[in-house]
Amino acid sequence: MSTPICLVHYHELGLKGRNRGTFERQLKRNVEDALDTFADTTVARISGRLLVTLPSRQATRDAARVISLVPGVVRVSCGVRTPRELADVNEAALRVLEQSEPYSSFKVAARRANTNYPLDSMELNRLVGEYLCEHAPDKSVKMKNPDVTVHVEIIEGSAYVYAYTQKAVGGLPVGSSGKVVCLLSAGFDSPVAAWRMMRRWATVIGLHFSGRPETTDASEHLVRDIAQALRPAAGLKKLCIVAFGSYQRDIATRVPADLRVLFYRRLMFAVANAVARREGAKALVTGESLGQVASQTLDNIQVVDAVAQFPVLRPLIGSDKQEIIAESQRLGTYATSALNADDCCTLFLPRNPETHARLAVVEPIWESLPIDNWVDEILAKLETIKLPEH
Ligand code: ATP
Ligand code: MG
């Protein structure tokens, strides 16, 4: 009797002493949450690993892909749990090896977590290795760089046998790094920025500005899909949605055309300040990368940052678009970001936006606008969605 499993490996080095239990419990909850849509699945802590049991071998591969995106996980292995009797281990090892075709060389790597097992790891290596040689006579044993390594781990009353291991995202082994407000569009960049913060175990509040009522609510649906895709990262706890279109219309009629975008962005930051205060967040996050578009020059960044009352973190500031897109493919946000619905960014755009704005020009116009009233009004109408959505 064997059960399909994933073994979830995390960095043990960072887990000195007292934070270990907290981290393991949190990681277990995050893995459970990431696997919420998988039927008949259990997650348990066993000897420096998380053990996930699943209903089928196919499910282990699908689950491993999801688990590999949970921050704190360094590797995920797929295999089986069997009784720890040698005959059962041999049979499981052979099956796992056969599933690794095509290959020509292999070795066995055994480890026992408890010493009450009659065989030590050297003996296990030898005995299981002999059995495999007998049953796979056309293959060779190779100790250095074999095509396949069959791992056998004896943990408490069971043996865990696997050959397939997937690299995962890694990340910081702590319970939480605190809370941030991430300005989240459905574009490629900000979902990746939010994810990078979650990889460092920040709790993220997503703040999205839709063009409603001047546009449809399409971008809001896309951002909700993005939140769903980011679910394995486990840190996105809320999505706040602002209908921003009419404020942009107001700005467009009252601000010189070349400065409009900067004013939209300054108002976004003013709203983000208020949301951060309300949520107890300690920083704002954007998906900006230096020089990518007109508003992302150093001059314009300075003019927008002047509104921020919290540190503004820009995890992608030095990244190229190609790198960001590759990362979004890995995370699963690419397909939604590629749909590119109109959001507030596409509204009332000037033909020639200012690329080197100066605070001395911007501030007096800013002072003439009813910013505080707007922020109060926006906050009163803010739509808040608790995540994950079921
Ligand atoms: P993205 O791919 O993240 O949309 P972008 O390349 O379109 O970025 P900009 O439009 O200049 O660049 O936006 C810069 C940053 O401002 C975004 O990364 C995001 O953090 C924030 N932002 C832009 N549009 C919105 C929006 N509609 N709602 C929330 N935040 C936004
Ligand atoms: Mg955008």
Coordinates of C-alpha atoms and ligand atoms in Angstrom, one line a residue:
M1 CA 0.0 0.0 0.0
S2 CA 1.6 3.3 -1.0
T3 CA 0.3 6.8 -1.0
P4 CA 1.2 9.6 -3.5
I5 CA 3.0 12.4 -1.6
C6 CA 4.9 15.6 -2.0
L7 CA 7.7 16.3 0.5
V8 CA 8.2 20.0 1.0
H9 CA 11.8 21.1 1.9
Y10 CA 12.6 24.5 3.4
H11 CA 15.9 26.1 4.5
E12 CA 16.7 24.8 7.9
L13 CA 19.7 27.0 8.3
G14 CA 17.7 30.2 8.8
L15 CA 15.6 28.4 11.4
K16 CA 17.6 28.8 14.6
G17 CA 15.7 28.0 17.8
R18 CA 12.7 29.9 18.7
N19 CA 11.3 31.0 15.4
R20 CA 11.2 27.5 14.0
G21 CA 7.8 26.3 15.3
T22 CA 6.1 29.6 14.3
F23 CA 7.6 29.4 10.8
E24 CA 6.7 25.7 10.3
R25 CA 3.1 26.3 11.4
Q26 CA 2.8 29.4 9.2
L27 CA 4.3 27.6 6.2
K28 CA 1.9 24.7 6.8
R29 CA -1.1 27.0 6.8
N30 CA 0.2 28.7 3.6
V31 CA 0.7 25.4 1.8
E32 CA -2.8 24.3 2.9
D33 CA -4.2 27.5 1.6
A34 CA -2.4 27.3 -1.7
L35 CA -3.7 23.7 -2.2
D36 CA -7.3 24.7 -1.2
T37 CA -8.7 23.6 -4.6
F38 CA -7.0 20.2 -4.4
A39 CA -9.4 17.5 -3.2
D40 CA -8.5 14.8 -0.6
T41 CA -5.2 16.4 0.4
T42 CA -3.6 16.6 3.8
V43 CA -0.6 18.6 5.0
A44 CA 1.4 17.6 8.1
R45 CA 4.7 18.5 9.7
I46 CA 7.2 15.7 9.8
S47 CA 10.9 15.9 10.9
G48 CA 12.1 19.0 9.1
R49 CA 9.7 18.7 6.2
L50 CA 6.1 19.2 5.3
L51 CA 4.3 16.1 4.1
V52 CA 1.5 16.5 1.6
T53 CA -0.6 13.4 0.8
L54 CA -2.6 13.4 -2.4
P55 CA -5.1 11.2 -4.2
S56 CA -3.0 10.4 -7.3
R57 CA 0.4 10.6 -8.9
Q58 CA -0.8 13.2 -11.4
A59 CA -2.1 15.4 -8.5
T60 CA 1.4 15.3 -6.9
R61 CA 2.9 17.0 -10.0
D62 CA 0.2 19.6 -10.2
A63 CA 0.5 20.3 -6.5
A64 CA 4.3 20.5 -6.6
R65 CA 4.0 23.3 -9.2
V66 CA 1.7 25.3 -6.8
I67 CA 3.7 24.5 -3.7
S68 CA 6.9 25.6 -5.5
L69 CA 5.5 29.1 -5.5
V70 CA 5.0 29.3 -1.8
P71 CA 7.6 31.6 -0.2
G72 CA 9.9 29.7 2.1
V73 CA 9.8 26.5 0.1
V74 CA 13.2 25.6 -1.5
R75 CA 12.4 22.3 -3.1
V76 CA 9.4 20.0 -3.6
S77 CA 9.7 16.3 -4.2
C78 CA 7.1 14.0 -5.6
G79 CA 6.9 10.3 -4.7
V80 CA 5.2 7.8 -2.4
R81 CA 4.9 6.9 1.2
T82 CA 5.1 3.2 2.0
P83 CA 5.5 1.0 5.1
R84 CA 9.2 1.0 6.1
E85 CA 9.8 -2.7 5.6
L86 CA 12.5 -3.4 3.1
A87 CA 10.3 -5.3 0.7
D88 CA 7.9 -2.3 0.5
V89 CA 10.8 0.2 0.1
N90 CA 12.3 -1.9 -2.7
E91 CA 9.1 -2.1 -4.6
A92 CA 8.4 1.6 -4.2
A93 CA 12.0 2.5 -5.3
L94 CA 11.6 0.3 -8.4
R95 CA 8.3 2.0 -9.3
V96 CA 9.8 5.5 -8.8
L97 CA 12.8 4.5 -10.9
E98 CA 10.6 3.2 -13.7
Q99 CA 8.7 6.5 -13.7
S100 CA 12.0 8.3 -14.3
E101 CA 12.5 6.9 -17.9
P102 CA 14.4 7.8 -20.0
Y103 CA 17.6 7.4 -18.0
S104 CA 20.6 5.2 -18.0
S105 CA 22.3 5.6 -14.6
F106 CA 21.0 5.9 -11.1
K107 CA 22.0 5.8 -7.4
V108 CA 20.1 5.4 -4.1
A109 CA 20.4 8.1 -1.4
A110 CA 19.0 6.9 1.9
R111 CA 18.5 8.9 5.1
R112 CA 16.9 7.8 8.3
A113 CA 15.5 10.3 10.7
N114 CA 15.2 7.8 13.6
T115 CA 17.7 5.4 14.8
N116 CA 15.2 2.7 15.8
Y117 CA 15.3 1.5 12.3
P118 CA 17.3 -1.8 12.0
L119 CA 19.3 -0.7 8.9
D120 CA 21.5 2.4 8.7
S121 CA 21.6 4.5 5.6
M122 CA 24.7 2.8 4.1
E123 CA 23.0 -0.6 4.4
L124 CA 19.8 0.8 3.0
N125 CA 21.7 2.3 0.0
R126 CA 23.3 -1.1 -0.7
L127 CA 20.2 -3.3 -0.3
V128 CA 17.9 -1.1 -2.2
G129 CA 20.6 -0.5 -4.9
E130 CA 21.1 -4.3 -5.3
Y131 CA 17.3 -4.8 -5.7
L132 CA 17.1 -2.1 -8.4
C133 CA 20.2 -3.5 -10.2
E134 CA 18.5 -6.9 -10.3
H135 CA 15.2 -5.5 -11.7
A136 CA 16.7 -2.9 -14.1
P137 CA 19.7 -4.9 -15.4
D138 CA 20.3 -2.6 -18.5
K139 CA 20.9 0.4 -16.2
S140 CA 24.1 1.2 -14.4
V141 CA 24.8 2.5 -10.9
K142 CA 26.8 5.8 -10.9
M143 CA 27.7 7.5 -7.7
K144 CA 28.7 10.8 -9.3
N145 CA 26.1 12.7 -11.3
P146 CA 23.7 9.9 -12.1
D147 CA 20.7 10.6 -14.3
V148 CA 18.4 9.7 -11.4
T149 CA 18.8 9.7 -7.7
V150 CA 16.2 7.6 -5.8
H151 CA 15.8 9.1 -2.4
V152 CA 14.6 6.9 0.5
E153 CA 13.8 8.7 3.8
I154 CA 12.8 6.7 6.8
I155 CA 10.8 9.0 9.1
E156 CA 9.0 7.5 12.0
G157 CA 6.9 4.6 10.9
S158 CA 7.1 5.2 7.2
A159 CA 9.5 5.3 4.2
Y160 CA 9.3 8.2 1.7
V161 CA 10.6 7.4 -1.7
Y162 CA 11.1 9.8 -4.5
A163 CA 13.2 10.7 -7.5
Y164 CA 11.6 13.8 -8.9
T165 CA 12.4 17.1 -7.2
Q166 CA 11.3 20.6 -8.4
K167 CA 13.2 23.7 -7.4
A168 CA 11.0 26.3 -5.6
V169 CA 11.1 30.0 -5.0
G170 CA 12.9 30.0 -1.6
G171 CA 12.5 33.2 0.4
L172 CA 12.7 34.2 3.9
P173 CA 11.8 31.7 6.7
V174 CA 9.9 34.1 9.0
G175 CA 6.3 34.5 10.0
S176 CA 5.8 38.0 8.6
S177 CA 7.8 41.1 7.6
G178 CA 5.0 43.5 8.2
K179 CA 2.3 45.0 6.0
V180 CA 2.6 47.1 2.8
V181 CA 0.1 48.7 0.4
C182 CA 0.9 47.8 -3.2
L183 CA -0.5 49.9 -6.1
L184 CA -1.7 47.0 -8.1
S185 CA -2.7 47.2 -11.8
A186 CA -3.4 44.3 -14.1
G187 CA -0.2 45.1 -16.0
F188 CA 2.9 42.9 -16.0
D189 CA 4.9 44.8 -13.5
S190 CA 3.0 45.5 -10.3
P191 CA 1.8 41.9 -9.8
V192 CA 5.5 40.8 -10.0
A193 CA 6.4 43.6 -7.5
A194 CA 3.7 42.4 -5.1
W195 CA 5.0 38.9 -5.4
R196 CA 8.6 39.9 -4.7
M197 CA 7.4 41.5 -1.5
M198 CA 5.5 38.4 -0.5
R199 CA 8.6 36.3 -1.2
R200 CA 10.1 38.3 1.7
W201 CA 7.0 37.5 3.7
A202 CA 5.4 40.9 3.6
T203 CA 1.6 41.0 4.0
V204 CA 0.3 42.9 1.0
I205 CA -2.8 45.0 0.6
G206 CA -3.5 45.5 -3.1
L207 CA -4.8 48.9 -4.1
H208 CA -6.3 49.1 -7.6
F209 CA -7.5 52.2 -9.5
S210 CA -10.1 51.5 -12.1
G211 CA -11.2 53.9 -14.8
R212 CA -14.9 53.5 -13.8
P213 CA -17.2 55.3 -14.5
E214 CA -15.3 56.5 -17.6
T215 CA -14.4 52.9 -18.5
T216 CA -15.9 49.5 -17.8
D217 CA -15.0 47.5 -14.7
A218 CA -12.9 45.1 -16.9
S219 CA -9.6 45.9 -15.2
E220 CA -11.2 45.1 -11.8
H221 CA -12.0 41.6 -12.9
L222 CA -8.5 41.2 -14.2
V223 CA -6.9 42.3 -10.9
R224 CA -9.1 39.8 -9.1
D225 CA -7.8 37.1 -11.4
I226 CA -4.3 38.3 -10.7
A227 CA -5.0 38.0 -7.0
Q228 CA -6.2 34.4 -7.6
A229 CA -3.0 33.6 -9.5
L230 CA -0.9 35.0 -6.7
R231 CA -2.6 32.9 -4.2
P232 CA 0.3 30.5 -3.6
A233 CA 2.4 33.4 -2.4
A234 CA -0.1 33.5 0.4
G235 CA 0.6 37.1 1.4
L236 CA -2.1 39.1 -0.5
K237 CA -4.8 39.6 2.1
K238 CA -7.0 42.3 0.7
L239 CA -7.8 44.1 -2.5
C240 CA -9.1 47.7 -2.4
I241 CA -10.7 49.1 -5.5
V242 CA -11.1 52.8 -6.3
A243 CA -13.4 54.1 -9.1
F244 CA -11.0 56.7 -10.3
G245 CA -12.4 57.9 -13.6
S246 CA -14.3 60.9 -12.5
Y247 CA -11.3 62.3 -10.5
Q248 CA -9.1 61.9 -13.6
R249 CA -11.7 63.8 -15.6
D250 CA -11.6 66.6 -13.0
I251 CA -7.8 66.7 -13.1
A252 CA -7.8 66.6 -16.9
T253 CA -9.9 69.8 -16.9
R254 CA -7.9 71.6 -14.3
V255 CA -4.2 70.7 -14.8
P256 CA -2.0 71.4 -17.9
A257 CA -2.1 68.4 -20.2
D258 CA 1.6 67.6 -19.9
L259 CA 1.3 67.2 -16.1
R260 CA -1.9 65.2 -15.9
V261 CA -0.3 61.8 -15.5
L262 CA 1.8 63.1 -12.6
F263 CA -1.3 64.4 -10.9
Y264 CA -3.1 61.1 -11.4
R265 CA -0.2 59.4 -9.8
R266 CA 0.1 61.9 -7.0
L267 CA -3.5 61.4 -6.2
M268 CA -3.0 57.6 -6.2
F269 CA -0.2 58.1 -3.7
A270 CA -2.4 60.4 -1.5
V271 CA -5.1 57.6 -1.5
A272 CA -2.4 55.0 -0.8
N273 CA -1.2 57.0 2.3
A274 CA -4.7 57.0 3.7
V275 CA -5.2 53.3 3.0
A276 CA -1.8 52.5 4.6
R277 CA -2.7 54.5 7.7
R278 CA -6.0 52.7 8.0
E279 CA -4.4 49.3 7.5
G280 CA -1.4 49.9 9.7
A281 CA 0.9 49.3 6.7
K282 CA 4.5 50.6 6.9
A283 CA 5.4 51.1 3.2
L284 CA 4.0 51.6 -0.3
V285 CA 5.0 49.4 -3.2
T286 CA 4.9 50.0 -7.0
G287 CA 6.0 48.1 -10.0
E288 CA 8.0 50.9 -11.5
S289 CA 11.3 50.3 -13.3
L290 CA 13.6 53.2 -14.0
G291 CA 13.0 54.9 -17.3
Q292 CA 10.4 52.4 -18.6
V293 CA 7.8 55.0 -19.3
A294 CA 7.6 58.8 -19.1
S295 CA 6.4 58.9 -15.5
Q296 CA 9.3 56.7 -14.4
T297 CA 12.1 59.2 -14.9
L298 CA 14.0 60.2 -11.7
D299 CA 12.6 63.7 -11.9
N300 CA 9.0 62.5 -12.1
I301 CA 9.5 59.9 -9.5
Q302 CA 10.7 62.6 -7.1
V303 CA 7.6 64.8 -7.9
V304 CA 5.3 61.9 -7.2
D305 CA 7.2 60.6 -4.1
A306 CA 6.9 64.1 -2.5
V307 CA 3.3 63.1 -1.7
A308 CA 4.2 59.8 -0.1
Q309 CA 4.1 59.7 3.7
F310 CA 5.7 56.2 3.8
P311 CA 8.8 54.7 2.2
V312 CA 8.0 53.8 -1.4
L313 CA 9.5 50.4 -2.3
R314 CA 10.1 49.6 -5.9
P315 CA 11.3 46.0 -6.1
L316 CA 11.6 46.2 -9.9
I317 CA 13.4 49.5 -10.3
G318 CA 16.5 47.8 -11.8
S319 CA 14.7 45.1 -13.8
D320 CA 14.3 44.9 -17.6
K321 CA 10.8 44.3 -19.0
Q322 CA 11.9 40.9 -20.4
E323 CA 13.0 39.7 -17.0
I324 CA 9.7 40.9 -15.5
I325 CA 7.7 39.2 -18.2
A326 CA 9.6 35.9 -17.7
E327 CA 8.9 36.2 -13.9
S328 CA 5.2 36.8 -14.5
Q329 CA 5.1 33.6 -16.6
R330 CA 6.7 31.6 -13.8
L331 CA 4.2 33.0 -11.3
G332 CA 1.1 32.5 -13.4
T333 CA 0.1 36.1 -13.8
Y334 CA 1.3 36.4 -17.4
A335 CA -1.9 35.3 -19.1
T336 CA -4.1 37.8 -17.3
S337 CA -1.6 40.7 -17.6
A338 CA -1.4 40.0 -21.3
L339 CA -5.2 40.7 -21.7
N340 CA -4.5 44.4 -21.0
A341 CA -8.0 45.9 -20.3
D342 CA -8.4 49.6 -20.2
D343 CA -7.8 50.9 -16.6
C344 CA -7.4 54.4 -15.4
C345 CA -3.9 54.5 -17.0
T346 CA -5.4 54.7 -20.5
L347 CA -7.8 57.6 -19.7
F348 CA -7.3 61.2 -20.7
L349 CA -3.6 60.8 -21.6
P350 CA -1.8 63.8 -23.0
R351 CA 0.1 63.5 -26.3
N352 CA 3.3 64.8 -24.8
P353 CA 3.7 64.0 -21.1
E354 CA 6.3 65.9 -19.1
T355 CA 9.3 63.8 -18.5
H356 CA 11.2 66.2 -16.2
A357 CA 8.6 67.8 -14.0
R358 CA 9.7 70.2 -11.2
L359 CA 8.1 70.4 -7.8
A360 CA 8.1 74.2 -8.0
V361 CA 5.7 74.0 -10.9
V362 CA 3.6 71.1 -9.6
E363 CA 3.1 72.1 -6.0
P364 CA 1.1 75.4 -6.5
I365 CA -1.3 73.6 -8.9
W366 CA -1.7 70.7 -6.4
E367 CA -2.5 73.2 -3.6
S368 CA -5.3 74.6 -5.8
L369 CA -7.1 71.2 -5.9
P370 CA -9.5 69.8 -3.3
I371 CA -7.2 66.8 -2.7
D372 CA -8.3 66.2 0.9
N373 CA -11.9 66.1 0.0
W374 CA -11.2 63.8 -2.9
V375 CA -9.3 61.4 -0.7
D376 CA -12.0 61.4 1.9
E377 CA -14.6 60.7 -0.7
I378 CA -12.6 58.0 -2.3
L379 CA -12.0 56.3 1.0
A380 CA -15.6 56.4 1.9
K381 CA -16.5 54.6 -1.3
L382 CA -13.6 52.2 -1.3
E383 CA -14.6 48.7 -2.2
T384 CA -12.7 46.1 -0.1
I385 CA -12.4 42.5 -1.0
K386 CA -11.0 40.0 1.5
L387 CA -8.6 37.4 -0.1
P388 CA -8.5 34.7 -1.0
E389 CA -11.9 34.7 -2.8
H390 CA -13.5 31.3 -2.9
Ligands
ATP1 P1 2.2 47.9 -14.5 O1 2.6 46.9 -15.5 O2 2.4 47.5 -13.1 O3 0.8 48.4 -14.8 P2 3.2 50.1 -16.0 O4 4.4 49.6 -16.8 O5 1.9 50.1 -16.7 O6 3.1 49.2 -14.7 P3 2.7 52.7 -15.0 O7 1.4 52.8 -15.7 O8 3.6 53.9 -15.1 O9 3.6 51.5 -15.5 O10 2.5 52.4 -13.5 C1 3.6 52.4 -12.6 C2 3.1 51.8 -11.3 O11 2.0 52.5 -10.8 C3 2.5 50.4 -11.5 O12 3.6 49.4 -11.5 C4 1.6 50.3 -10.3 O13 2.3 50.0 -9.1 C5 1.0 51.6 -10.2 N1 -0.2 51.7 -11.1 C6 -0.4 52.0 -12.3 N2 -1.7 51.9 -12.7 C7 -2.3 51.5 -11.7 C8 -3.7 51.2 -11.4 N3 -4.6 51.3 -12.4 N4 -4.0 50.8 -10.2 C9 -3.1 50.7 -9.2 N5 -1.8 51.0 -9.4 C10 -1.4 51.3 -10.6
MG2 MG 0.0 49.7 -16.2

